[in-house]
Short mmCIF file of C-alpha atoms in Angstrom, two decimals:
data_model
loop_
_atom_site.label_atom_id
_atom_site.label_comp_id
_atom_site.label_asym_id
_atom_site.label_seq_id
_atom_site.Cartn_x
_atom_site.Cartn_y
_atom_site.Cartn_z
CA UNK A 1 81.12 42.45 95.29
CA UNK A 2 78.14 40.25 94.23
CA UNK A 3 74.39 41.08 92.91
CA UNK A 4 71.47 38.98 92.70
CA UNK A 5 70.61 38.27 89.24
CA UNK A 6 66.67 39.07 87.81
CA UNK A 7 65.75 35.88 88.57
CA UNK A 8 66.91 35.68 92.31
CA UNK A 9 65.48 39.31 92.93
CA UNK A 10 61.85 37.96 91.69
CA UNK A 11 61.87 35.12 94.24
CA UNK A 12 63.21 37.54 97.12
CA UNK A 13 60.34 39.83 96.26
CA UNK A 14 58.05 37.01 97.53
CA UNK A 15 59.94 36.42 100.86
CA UNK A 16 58.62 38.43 104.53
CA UNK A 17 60.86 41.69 104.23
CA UNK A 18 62.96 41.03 107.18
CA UNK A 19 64.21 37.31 105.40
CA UNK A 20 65.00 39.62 102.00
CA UNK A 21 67.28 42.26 104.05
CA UNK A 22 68.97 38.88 105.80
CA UNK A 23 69.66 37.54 102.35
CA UNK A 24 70.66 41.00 100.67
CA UNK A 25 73.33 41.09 103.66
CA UNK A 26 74.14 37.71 103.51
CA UNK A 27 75.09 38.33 100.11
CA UNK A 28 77.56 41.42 100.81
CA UNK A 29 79.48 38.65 103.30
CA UNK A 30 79.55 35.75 101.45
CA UNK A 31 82.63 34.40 99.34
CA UNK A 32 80.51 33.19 96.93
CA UNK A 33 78.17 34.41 94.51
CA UNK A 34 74.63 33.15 95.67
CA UNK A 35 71.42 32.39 93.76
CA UNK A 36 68.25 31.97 95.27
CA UNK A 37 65.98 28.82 94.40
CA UNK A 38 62.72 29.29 95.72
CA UNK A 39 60.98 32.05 98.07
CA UNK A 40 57.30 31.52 97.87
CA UNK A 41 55.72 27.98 96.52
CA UNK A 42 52.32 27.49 95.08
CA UNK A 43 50.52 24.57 95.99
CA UNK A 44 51.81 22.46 92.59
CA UNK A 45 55.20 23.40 93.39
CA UNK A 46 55.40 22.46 97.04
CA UNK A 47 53.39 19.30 96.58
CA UNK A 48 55.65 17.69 93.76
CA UNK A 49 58.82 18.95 96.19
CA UNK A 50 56.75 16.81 98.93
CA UNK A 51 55.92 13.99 96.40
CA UNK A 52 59.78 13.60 95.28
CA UNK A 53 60.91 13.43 99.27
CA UNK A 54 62.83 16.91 98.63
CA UNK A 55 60.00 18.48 101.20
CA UNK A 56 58.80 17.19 104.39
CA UNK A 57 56.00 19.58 104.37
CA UNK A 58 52.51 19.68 101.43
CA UNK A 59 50.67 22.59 100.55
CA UNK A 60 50.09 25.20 102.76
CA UNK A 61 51.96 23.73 106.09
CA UNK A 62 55.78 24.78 104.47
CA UNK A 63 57.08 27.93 105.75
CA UNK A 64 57.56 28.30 101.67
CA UNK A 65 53.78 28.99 101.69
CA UNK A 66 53.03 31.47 104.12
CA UNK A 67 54.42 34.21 106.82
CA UNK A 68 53.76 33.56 110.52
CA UNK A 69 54.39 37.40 110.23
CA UNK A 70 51.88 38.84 108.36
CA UNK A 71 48.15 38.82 107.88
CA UNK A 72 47.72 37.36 104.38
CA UNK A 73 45.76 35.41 102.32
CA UNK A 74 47.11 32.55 100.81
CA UNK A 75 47.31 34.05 97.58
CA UNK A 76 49.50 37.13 98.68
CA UNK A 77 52.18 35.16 97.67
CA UNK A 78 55.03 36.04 100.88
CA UNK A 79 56.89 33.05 102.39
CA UNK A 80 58.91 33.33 105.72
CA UNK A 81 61.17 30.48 104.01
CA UNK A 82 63.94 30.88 101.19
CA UNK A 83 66.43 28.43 99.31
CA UNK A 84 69.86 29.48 98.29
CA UNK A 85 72.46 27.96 96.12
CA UNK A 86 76.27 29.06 95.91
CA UNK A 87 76.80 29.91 92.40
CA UNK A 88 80.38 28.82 91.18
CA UNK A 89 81.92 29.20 87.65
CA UNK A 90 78.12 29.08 86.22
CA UNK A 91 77.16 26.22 88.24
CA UNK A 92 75.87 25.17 91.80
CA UNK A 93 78.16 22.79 93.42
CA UNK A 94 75.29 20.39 95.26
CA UNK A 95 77.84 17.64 96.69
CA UNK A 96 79.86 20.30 98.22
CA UNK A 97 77.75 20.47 101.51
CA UNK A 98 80.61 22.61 103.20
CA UNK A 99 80.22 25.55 100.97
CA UNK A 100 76.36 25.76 101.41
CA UNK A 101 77.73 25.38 105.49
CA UNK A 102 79.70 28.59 104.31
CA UNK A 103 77.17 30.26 102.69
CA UNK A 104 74.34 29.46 105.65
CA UNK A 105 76.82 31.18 108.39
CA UNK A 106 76.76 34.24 106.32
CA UNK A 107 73.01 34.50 106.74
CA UNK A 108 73.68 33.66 110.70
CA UNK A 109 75.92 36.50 110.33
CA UNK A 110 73.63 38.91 108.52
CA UNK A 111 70.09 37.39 110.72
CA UNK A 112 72.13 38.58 114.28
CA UNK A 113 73.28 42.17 112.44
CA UNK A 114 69.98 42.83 112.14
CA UNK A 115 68.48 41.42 115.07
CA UNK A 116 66.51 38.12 113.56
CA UNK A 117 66.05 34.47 114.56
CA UNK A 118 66.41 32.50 111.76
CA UNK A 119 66.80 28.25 111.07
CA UNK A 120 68.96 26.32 108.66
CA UNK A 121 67.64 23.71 106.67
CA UNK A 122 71.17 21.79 107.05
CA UNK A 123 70.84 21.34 111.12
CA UNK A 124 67.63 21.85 111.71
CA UNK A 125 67.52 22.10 115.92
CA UNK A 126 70.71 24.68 115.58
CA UNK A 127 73.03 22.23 117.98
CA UNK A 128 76.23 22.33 115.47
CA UNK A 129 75.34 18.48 114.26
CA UNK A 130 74.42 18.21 110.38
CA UNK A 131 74.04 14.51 110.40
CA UNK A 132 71.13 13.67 113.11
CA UNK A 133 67.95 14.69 110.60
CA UNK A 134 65.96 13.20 108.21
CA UNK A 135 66.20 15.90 105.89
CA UNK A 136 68.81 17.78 105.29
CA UNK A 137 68.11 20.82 103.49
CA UNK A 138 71.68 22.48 102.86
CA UNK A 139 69.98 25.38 101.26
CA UNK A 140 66.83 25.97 103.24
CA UNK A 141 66.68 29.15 105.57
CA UNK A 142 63.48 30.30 107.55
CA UNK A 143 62.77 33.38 110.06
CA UNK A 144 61.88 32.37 113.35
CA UNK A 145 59.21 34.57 115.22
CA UNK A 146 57.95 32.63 118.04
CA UNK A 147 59.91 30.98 120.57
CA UNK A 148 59.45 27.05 119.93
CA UNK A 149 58.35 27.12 116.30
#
């Protein structure tokens, strides 16, 4: 029912393969349309997201920076970290936390169909409650390789 536009399919092409098949799938469930925000960030990028309190993380410790996956140089430009938006009427609804809650449990859904650990920006430790972090990052998904990371 839905397609990535250009500009979502350029930032999925920087993502670990695994995280762009979670998010292709994600899309096919979803209700909503969904763009993505970011895949990869350079070192200006994820520093000013850092600087404005929108990251916890600088240049190169985000999962936006770099795959615990694959043997890369920091330059190869592949992130094991996304960020999604629903896309409504034209528009990305940012106060309506329970449709990027939607939106997330279709990537749960499409990360267990094809057998991947992944973590959710908007609950962080995975134990159902949104309001214990510090940073709640409604549209933040990462793959999880290693138990404990």
């Amino acid at each position: 029912m839905w397609k990535y536009g250009a500009q979502s399919l350029s930032k999925l092409a920087t993502v670990h393969p695994k995280m762009r098949q979670i998010a292709m799938l994600a899309l096919d469930l979803s209700p909503y349309d969904i763009a993505i925000i970011h895949g990869w960030r350079g070192e200006e990028v994820q520093n000013a997201l850092f600087d404005s309190r929108a990251s916890t993380k600088r240049w190169p410790d985000s999962k936006h920076n770099r795959s615990d996956d694959i043997d890369y140089e920091l330059t190869d430009r592949i992130s094991d970290a996304l960020d999604f938006a629903p896309w409504i009427d034209g528009a990305i609804p940012w106060d309506e936390t329970h449709i990027f809650a939607c939106v997330a449990g279709c990537f749960f859904a499409a990360a267990k169909q094809l057998d991947a650990r992944i973590r959710w920006g908007g609950d962080w430790d995975g134990d159902g409650n949104t309001k214990e972090h510090k940073l709640q990052d409604w549209g933040h998904m990462e793959l999880i390789f290693h138990a404990g990371t």
